[in-house]
Amino acid sequence: MSGTVDITQDGGVLTLMMNRPDKKNALTDAMYGTMADTLKNADKDASVRVVVIRGEGDLFCAGNDIGDFLKSSGNIGKTNVFRFIRFLGTFTKPLVAGVQGRAVGIGTTMLLHCDYVVLAQDAKLSTPFTGLGLVPEAASSMILPATIGHSRAFAMLAMGEPMDAADAVAAGLANQLVANTDLNEAVAKAANRIAALPPGAMQATKALMREPGVTGARMEAEIEIFTQRLQSAEAQEAFTAFMEKRKPDFSRF
Ligand code: COA
């Protein structure tokens, strides 16, 4: 299956570039594997001060590859999806993201673990889990309501309503809104500013601000239900409908 995550390092800034633009950077198991391994290694590598997550092409990330969901439903626990999510929640160095276009599912929930997020003008965040017969992941069922309040989080997580870039910045989901043409520069500037600060103080500050034990426990609770939901007839109908390019029909449930 096509798709890579390209890793580059410039000074203390390590960049993870999701690179599968023909499929809107939908994440395959191999891509999750690269991202998980990269975070694991970067956490131990003193030369890395900050990790940046980007997506190649016209949008950031269309979420998990839905064909992979169909194939792996009974064995999701053995794939790299949750390995990546768990590393995200425990990563000790600052994470920066730059988002253009759509960020769907994990494309949005990974941003909740980023410490500095820059959105381009056309960025749109969405988490259409229930429409896929699924439940939220990556502790988003806890972090999103805590960040933006229950009402807005319900509209996103339960009703699948997207949030545009201006609303996301106003709601505290991102730091900066810039023109699409300025995204690369704004991300580089933020990452370099963070990388230039004392790393010990930076990591200690992040550790004080994040609660990996608490979010980790929520992730595990979500993973249990998510795994069950993947095998549900509702999810199978949603995935099959996506692959067949038709509207799902939930009327029989
Ligand atoms: N899994 C697998 N393939 C995906 C995908 C995904 N999550 N998202 C997009 N693709 C594929 C499409 O099937 C299409 O493939 P094709 O060219 O072989 O037909 C290609 O990527 C382009 O997608 P398309 O839908 O034509 O692009 P768009 O710009 O019109 O729409 C999105 C972009 C992201 C809005 C739309 O692709 C989408 O809704 N994707 C599904 C998102 C999703 O539900 N993710 C799971 C969240 S848990």
Tab-separated table of C-alpha atoms and ligand atoms in Angstrom:
chain	number	residue	atom	x	y	z
A	1	MET	CA	0.000	0.000	0.000
A	2	SER	CA	1.322	3.451	-0.913
A	3	GLY	CA	2.176	6.127	1.606
A	4	THR	CA	5.092	7.086	3.779
A	5	VAL	CA	5.913	9.332	6.655
A	6	ASP	CA	9.068	11.226	5.782
A	7	ILE	CA	11.382	12.144	8.626
A	8	THR	CA	13.783	15.081	8.405
A	9	GLN	CA	15.815	16.904	11.038
A	10	ASP	CA	17.024	20.483	10.885
A	11	GLY	CA	18.955	21.444	14.006
A	12	GLY	CA	16.812	20.509	16.993
A	13	VAL	CA	13.610	20.329	14.934
A	14	LEU	CA	12.519	16.889	13.762
A	15	THR	CA	9.689	16.906	11.208
A	16	LEU	CA	7.308	14.065	10.510
A	17	MET	CA	5.654	14.579	7.128
A	18	MET	CA	2.622	12.395	6.384
A	19	ASN	CA	3.105	11.785	2.680
A	20	ARG	CA	0.197	10.083	0.947
A	21	PRO	CA	-1.468	13.027	-0.779
A	22	ASP	CA	-3.317	10.905	-3.384
A	23	LYS	CA	-5.300	9.394	-0.480
A	24	LYS	CA	-5.439	12.652	1.475
A	25	ASN	CA	-2.798	11.366	3.898
A	26	ALA	CA	-5.131	8.667	5.236
A	27	LEU	CA	-2.937	6.746	7.659
A	28	THR	CA	-2.009	3.121	7.020
A	29	ASP	CA	-0.604	0.743	9.596
A	30	ALA	CA	2.905	1.215	8.166
A	31	MET	CA	2.573	5.009	8.480
A	32	TYR	CA	1.438	4.708	12.109
A	33	GLY	CA	4.390	2.383	12.682
A	34	THR	CA	6.870	4.966	11.391
A	35	MET	CA	5.256	7.696	13.477
A	36	ALA	CA	5.280	5.556	16.636
A	37	ASP	CA	8.937	4.527	16.156
A	38	THR	CA	9.944	8.109	15.420
A	39	LEU	CA	8.341	9.446	18.589
A	40	LYS	CA	9.882	6.625	20.633
A	41	ASN	CA	13.374	7.378	19.295
A	42	ALA	CA	12.989	11.173	19.418
A	43	ASP	CA	12.069	11.017	23.091
A	44	LYS	CA	15.498	9.508	23.852
A	45	ASP	CA	17.531	11.488	21.326
A	46	ALA	CA	19.016	14.590	22.975
A	47	SER	CA	19.576	16.236	19.588
A	48	VAL	CA	15.793	16.479	19.117
A	49	ARG	CA	14.268	19.467	20.935
A	50	VAL	CA	10.885	19.584	19.256
A	51	VAL	CA	8.859	17.409	16.864
A	52	VAL	CA	6.732	18.927	14.110
A	53	ILE	CA	3.845	17.052	12.463
A	54	ARG	CA	2.811	18.050	8.935
A	55	GLY	CA	0.859	16.637	6.011
A	56	GLU	CA	1.868	16.782	2.328
A	57	GLY	CA	-0.570	18.166	-0.234
A	58	ASP	CA	-3.822	20.060	0.038
A	59	LEU	CA	-4.897	18.679	3.378
A	60	PHE	CA	-3.359	17.625	6.683
A	61	CYS	CA	-4.819	14.159	7.234
A	62	ALA	CA	-8.040	12.286	6.338
A	63	GLY	CA	-7.707	10.060	9.400
A	64	ASN	CA	-7.288	6.330	9.575
A	65	ASP	CA	-7.345	4.484	6.261
A	66	ILE	CA	-10.907	3.158	6.148
A	67	GLY	CA	-9.917	0.153	4.044
A	68	ASP	CA	-7.472	-0.764	6.840
A	69	PHE	CA	-10.309	-0.468	9.362
A	70	LEU	CA	-12.309	-2.987	7.321
A	71	LYS	CA	-9.393	-5.406	7.116
A	72	SER	CA	-8.095	-5.141	10.660
A	73	SER	CA	-11.291	-4.805	12.654
A	74	GLY	CA	-10.790	-7.957	14.752
A	75	ASN	CA	-7.036	-7.417	15.111
A	76	ILE	CA	-6.760	-3.675	15.616
A	77	GLY	CA	-4.977	-4.290	18.936
A	78	LYS	CA	-2.088	-5.874	17.010
A	79	THR	CA	-1.680	-2.926	14.621
A	80	ASN	CA	0.357	0.248	15.112
A	81	VAL	CA	-2.657	2.542	15.531
A	82	PHE	CA	-2.858	2.375	19.302
A	83	ARG	CA	0.939	2.146	19.658
A	84	PHE	CA	1.154	5.573	17.981
A	85	ILE	CA	-1.698	6.974	20.085
A	86	ARG	CA	-0.070	5.777	23.312
A	87	PHE	CA	3.304	7.346	22.369
A	88	LEU	CA	1.512	10.594	21.526
A	89	GLY	CA	0.066	10.729	25.020
A	90	THR	CA	3.366	10.090	26.772
A	91	PHE	CA	5.781	11.998	24.505
A	92	THR	CA	7.849	14.249	26.750
A	93	LYS	CA	9.122	16.840	24.251
A	94	PRO	CA	7.102	19.651	22.701
A	95	LEU	CA	4.957	18.756	19.686
A	96	VAL	CA	4.107	21.340	17.052
A	97	ALA	CA	1.634	20.889	14.187
A	98	GLY	CA	0.943	22.861	11.029
A	99	VAL	CA	-2.454	22.145	9.474
A	100	GLN	CA	-3.831	23.036	6.049
A	101	GLY	CA	-7.216	21.843	4.782
A	102	ARG	CA	-9.081	19.002	6.439
A	103	ALA	CA	-7.945	17.223	9.585
A	104	VAL	CA	-10.283	14.269	10.108
A	105	GLY	CA	-10.494	11.760	12.970
A	106	ILE	CA	-6.972	11.058	14.263
A	107	GLY	CA	-5.937	14.035	12.100
A	108	THR	CA	-7.767	16.191	14.624
A	109	THR	CA	-7.329	14.153	17.807
A	110	MET	CA	-3.531	14.088	17.401
A	111	LEU	CA	-3.637	17.906	17.556
A	112	LEU	CA	-4.975	17.667	21.115
A	113	HIS	CA	-1.572	16.229	22.080
A	114	CYS	CA	0.346	18.934	20.276
A	115	ASP	CA	1.592	21.829	22.353
A	116	TYR	CA	1.585	24.481	19.629
A	117	VAL	CA	-0.736	24.313	16.634
A	118	VAL	CA	-0.693	26.606	13.614
A	119	LEU	CA	-3.753	26.505	11.350
A	120	ALA	CA	-3.887	27.737	7.787
A	121	GLN	CA	-6.934	29.734	6.783
A	122	ASP	CA	-8.610	26.750	5.091
A	123	ALA	CA	-8.053	24.340	7.996
A	124	LYS	CA	-11.129	22.447	9.120
A	125	LEU	CA	-11.126	20.043	12.057
A	126	SER	CA	-13.585	17.172	12.305
A	127	THR	CA	-14.095	13.986	14.269
A	128	PRO	CA	-16.869	11.991	12.546
A	129	PHE	CA	-16.588	8.952	14.824
A	130	THR	CA	-20.256	8.164	15.423
A	131	GLY	CA	-21.043	8.451	11.704
A	132	LEU	CA	-18.533	5.632	11.236
A	133	GLY	CA	-20.132	3.577	14.015
A	134	LEU	CA	-17.122	4.341	16.222
A	135	VAL	CA	-16.268	6.245	19.396
A	136	PRO	CA	-13.609	8.904	20.027
A	137	GLU	CA	-9.974	7.915	20.565
A	138	ALA	CA	-6.652	9.380	21.761
A	139	ALA	CA	-8.367	10.611	24.959
A	140	SER	CA	-10.303	13.104	22.845
A	141	SER	CA	-13.469	12.191	24.777
A	142	MET	CA	-11.774	13.831	27.757
A	143	ILE	CA	-9.391	16.458	26.350
A	144	LEU	CA	-11.811	18.013	23.840
A	145	PRO	CA	-14.672	18.747	26.303
A	146	ALA	CA	-12.083	19.971	28.825
A	147	THR	CA	-10.683	22.375	26.228
A	148	ILE	CA	-13.775	23.671	24.444
A	149	GLY	CA	-16.667	22.707	26.757
A	150	HIS	CA	-19.166	19.864	26.512
A	151	SER	CA	-21.579	21.490	24.049
A	152	ARG	CA	-19.066	22.231	21.340
A	153	ALA	CA	-17.243	18.948	21.971
A	154	PHE	CA	-20.544	17.060	21.614
A	155	ALA	CA	-21.231	18.763	18.286
A	156	MET	CA	-17.804	17.632	17.075
A	157	LEU	CA	-17.388	14.204	18.667
A	158	ALA	CA	-20.963	12.939	18.625
A	159	MET	CA	-22.488	14.845	15.692
A	160	GLY	CA	-19.384	15.076	13.503
A	161	GLU	CA	-19.713	18.830	12.989
A	162	PRO	CA	-16.498	20.340	11.626
A	163	MET	CA	-14.869	23.384	13.177
A	164	ASP	CA	-13.170	25.938	10.974
A	165	ALA	CA	-9.802	27.520	11.669
A	166	ALA	CA	-11.014	30.807	13.148
A	167	ASP	CA	-13.399	29.033	15.541
A	168	ALA	CA	-10.694	26.542	16.500
A	169	VAL	CA	-8.268	29.299	17.461
A	170	ALA	CA	-11.021	31.162	19.344
A	171	ALA	CA	-11.943	27.920	21.159
A	172	GLY	CA	-8.352	27.328	22.281
A	173	LEU	CA	-7.654	24.344	20.017
A	174	ALA	CA	-4.855	26.140	18.193
A	175	ASN	CA	-2.444	29.010	18.728
A	176	GLN	CA	-2.302	30.780	15.404
A	177	LEU	CA	-4.250	31.303	12.210
A	178	VAL	CA	-2.193	32.250	9.162
A	179	ALA	CA	-2.637	32.506	5.406
A	180	ASN	CA	-1.962	29.189	3.650
A	181	THR	CA	1.071	30.715	1.969
A	182	ASP	CA	2.529	31.619	5.392
A	183	LEU	CA	2.013	28.213	7.037
A	184	ASN	CA	5.523	26.795	6.486
A	185	GLU	CA	7.194	29.915	7.798
A	186	ALA	CA	4.905	30.227	10.842
A	187	VAL	CA	5.454	26.580	11.799
A	188	ALA	CA	9.225	26.848	11.369
A	189	LYS	CA	9.317	30.033	13.425
A	190	ALA	CA	7.357	28.496	16.315
A	191	ALA	CA	9.393	25.273	16.249
A	192	ASN	CA	12.715	27.136	16.179
A	193	ARG	CA	11.645	29.373	19.061
A	194	ILE	CA	10.805	26.311	21.144
A	195	ALA	CA	14.004	24.504	20.098
A	196	ALA	CA	16.144	27.451	21.211
A	197	LEU	CA	14.812	27.375	24.781
A	198	PRO	CA	16.491	25.270	27.507
A	199	PRO	CA	15.312	21.681	26.889
A	200	GLY	CA	15.278	20.627	30.543
A	201	ALA	CA	13.016	23.501	31.553
A	202	MET	CA	10.872	22.948	28.459
A	203	GLN	CA	10.285	19.264	29.183
A	204	ALA	CA	9.690	19.893	32.885
A	205	THR	CA	7.096	22.531	31.958
A	206	LYS	CA	5.331	20.175	29.553
A	207	ALA	CA	5.364	17.457	32.234
A	208	LEU	CA	3.670	19.833	34.679
A	209	MET	CA	1.032	20.795	32.110
A	210	ARG	CA	0.130	17.335	30.788
A	211	GLU	CA	-1.257	14.386	32.711
A	212	PRO	CA	-0.255	11.256	30.789
A	213	GLY	CA	-1.474	8.958	33.574
A	214	VAL	CA	-4.974	10.424	33.409
A	215	THR	CA	-5.167	10.691	29.625
A	216	GLY	CA	-3.568	7.244	29.316
A	217	ALA	CA	-6.322	5.687	31.430
A	218	ARG	CA	-8.980	7.351	29.239
A	219	MET	CA	-7.175	6.147	26.096
A	220	GLU	CA	-7.308	2.556	27.339
A	221	ALA	CA	-11.035	2.846	28.131
A	222	GLU	CA	-11.667	4.281	24.651
A	223	ILE	CA	-9.514	1.586	23.007
A	224	GLU	CA	-11.620	-1.179	24.556
A	225	ILE	CA	-14.883	0.279	23.237
A	226	PHE	CA	-13.334	1.382	19.921
A	227	THR	CA	-12.146	-2.190	19.298
A	228	GLN	CA	-15.643	-3.562	19.964
A	229	ARG	CA	-17.264	-0.869	17.807
A	230	LEU	CA	-14.947	-1.636	14.853
A	231	GLN	CA	-16.541	-5.069	14.627
A	232	SER	CA	-20.098	-3.763	14.919
A	233	ALA	CA	-22.545	-4.022	12.027
A	234	GLU	CA	-22.919	-0.216	12.178
A	235	ALA	CA	-19.194	0.314	11.574
A	236	GLN	CA	-19.044	-2.339	8.858
A	237	GLU	CA	-21.913	-0.589	7.037
A	238	ALA	CA	-20.166	2.805	7.364
A	239	PHE	CA	-16.802	1.512	6.094
A	240	THR	CA	-18.354	-0.467	3.226
A	241	ALA	CA	-20.416	2.561	2.195
A	242	PHE	CA	-17.259	4.736	2.129
A	243	MET	CA	-15.384	2.211	0.007
A	244	GLU	CA	-18.391	1.889	-2.329
A	245	LYS	CA	-18.710	5.708	-2.491
A	246	ARG	CA	-22.320	5.706	-1.294
A	247	LYS	CA	-24.175	7.110	1.710
A	248	PRO	CA	-24.345	4.697	4.637
A	249	ASP	CA	-27.795	3.404	5.592
A	250	PHE	CA	-28.253	3.040	9.352
A	251	SER	CA	-32.054	2.685	9.152
A	252	ARG	CA	-32.030	-1.065	9.988
A	253	PHE	CA	-30.228	-0.594	13.311
B	1	COA	N1	-9.354	6.100	4.080
B	1	COA	C1	-9.132	5.574	2.871
B	1	COA	N2	-9.135	6.312	1.727
B	1	COA	C2	-9.375	7.630	1.849
B	1	COA	C3	-9.632	8.238	3.100
B	1	COA	C4	-9.602	7.409	4.247
B	1	COA	N3	-9.783	7.899	5.476
B	1	COA	N4	-9.854	9.556	2.885
B	1	COA	C5	-9.733	9.763	1.569
B	1	COA	N5	-9.456	8.600	0.933
B	1	COA	C6	-9.270	8.395	-0.495
B	1	COA	C7	-10.594	8.431	-1.260
B	1	COA	O1	-11.260	7.173	-1.211
B	1	COA	C8	-10.106	8.783	-2.650
B	1	COA	O2	-9.567	7.627	-3.223
B	1	COA	P1	-9.729	7.363	-4.838
B	1	COA	O3	-9.001	8.516	-5.491
B	1	COA	O4	-9.048	6.047	-5.041
B	1	COA	O5	-11.192	7.355	-5.120
B	1	COA	C9	-8.933	9.728	-2.373
B	1	COA	O6	-8.510	9.463	-1.031
B	1	COA	C10	-9.322	11.194	-2.466
B	1	COA	O7	-10.389	11.407	-1.573
B	1	COA	P2	-11.671	12.314	-1.937
B	1	COA	O8	-12.785	11.927	-1.000
B	1	COA	O9	-11.948	12.244	-3.399
B	1	COA	O10	-11.113	13.769	-1.579
B	1	COA	P3	-11.941	15.071	-1.183
B	1	COA	O11	-10.941	16.181	-1.203
B	1	COA	O12	-13.180	15.183	-2.001
B	1	COA	O13	-12.401	14.813	0.337
B	1	COA	C11	-12.103	14.171	2.639
B	1	COA	C12	-11.443	14.735	1.366
B	1	COA	C13	-11.014	13.996	3.666
B	1	COA	C14	-13.172	15.167	3.121
B	1	COA	C15	-12.787	12.820	2.288
B	1	COA	O14	-11.861	12.018	1.552
B	1	COA	C16	-13.234	12.039	3.498
B	1	COA	O15	-14.248	12.356	4.102
B	1	COA	N6	-12.466	10.985	3.852
B	1	COA	C17	-12.834	10.105	4.941
B	1	COA	C18	-12.475	10.718	6.257
B	1	COA	C19	-12.799	9.781	7.403
B	1	COA	O16	-13.949	9.494	7.678
B	1	COA	N7	-11.742	9.305	8.076
B	1	COA	C20	-11.829	8.405	9.174
B	1	COA	C21	-11.924	9.159	10.445
B	1	COA	S1	-11.911	8.083	11.867
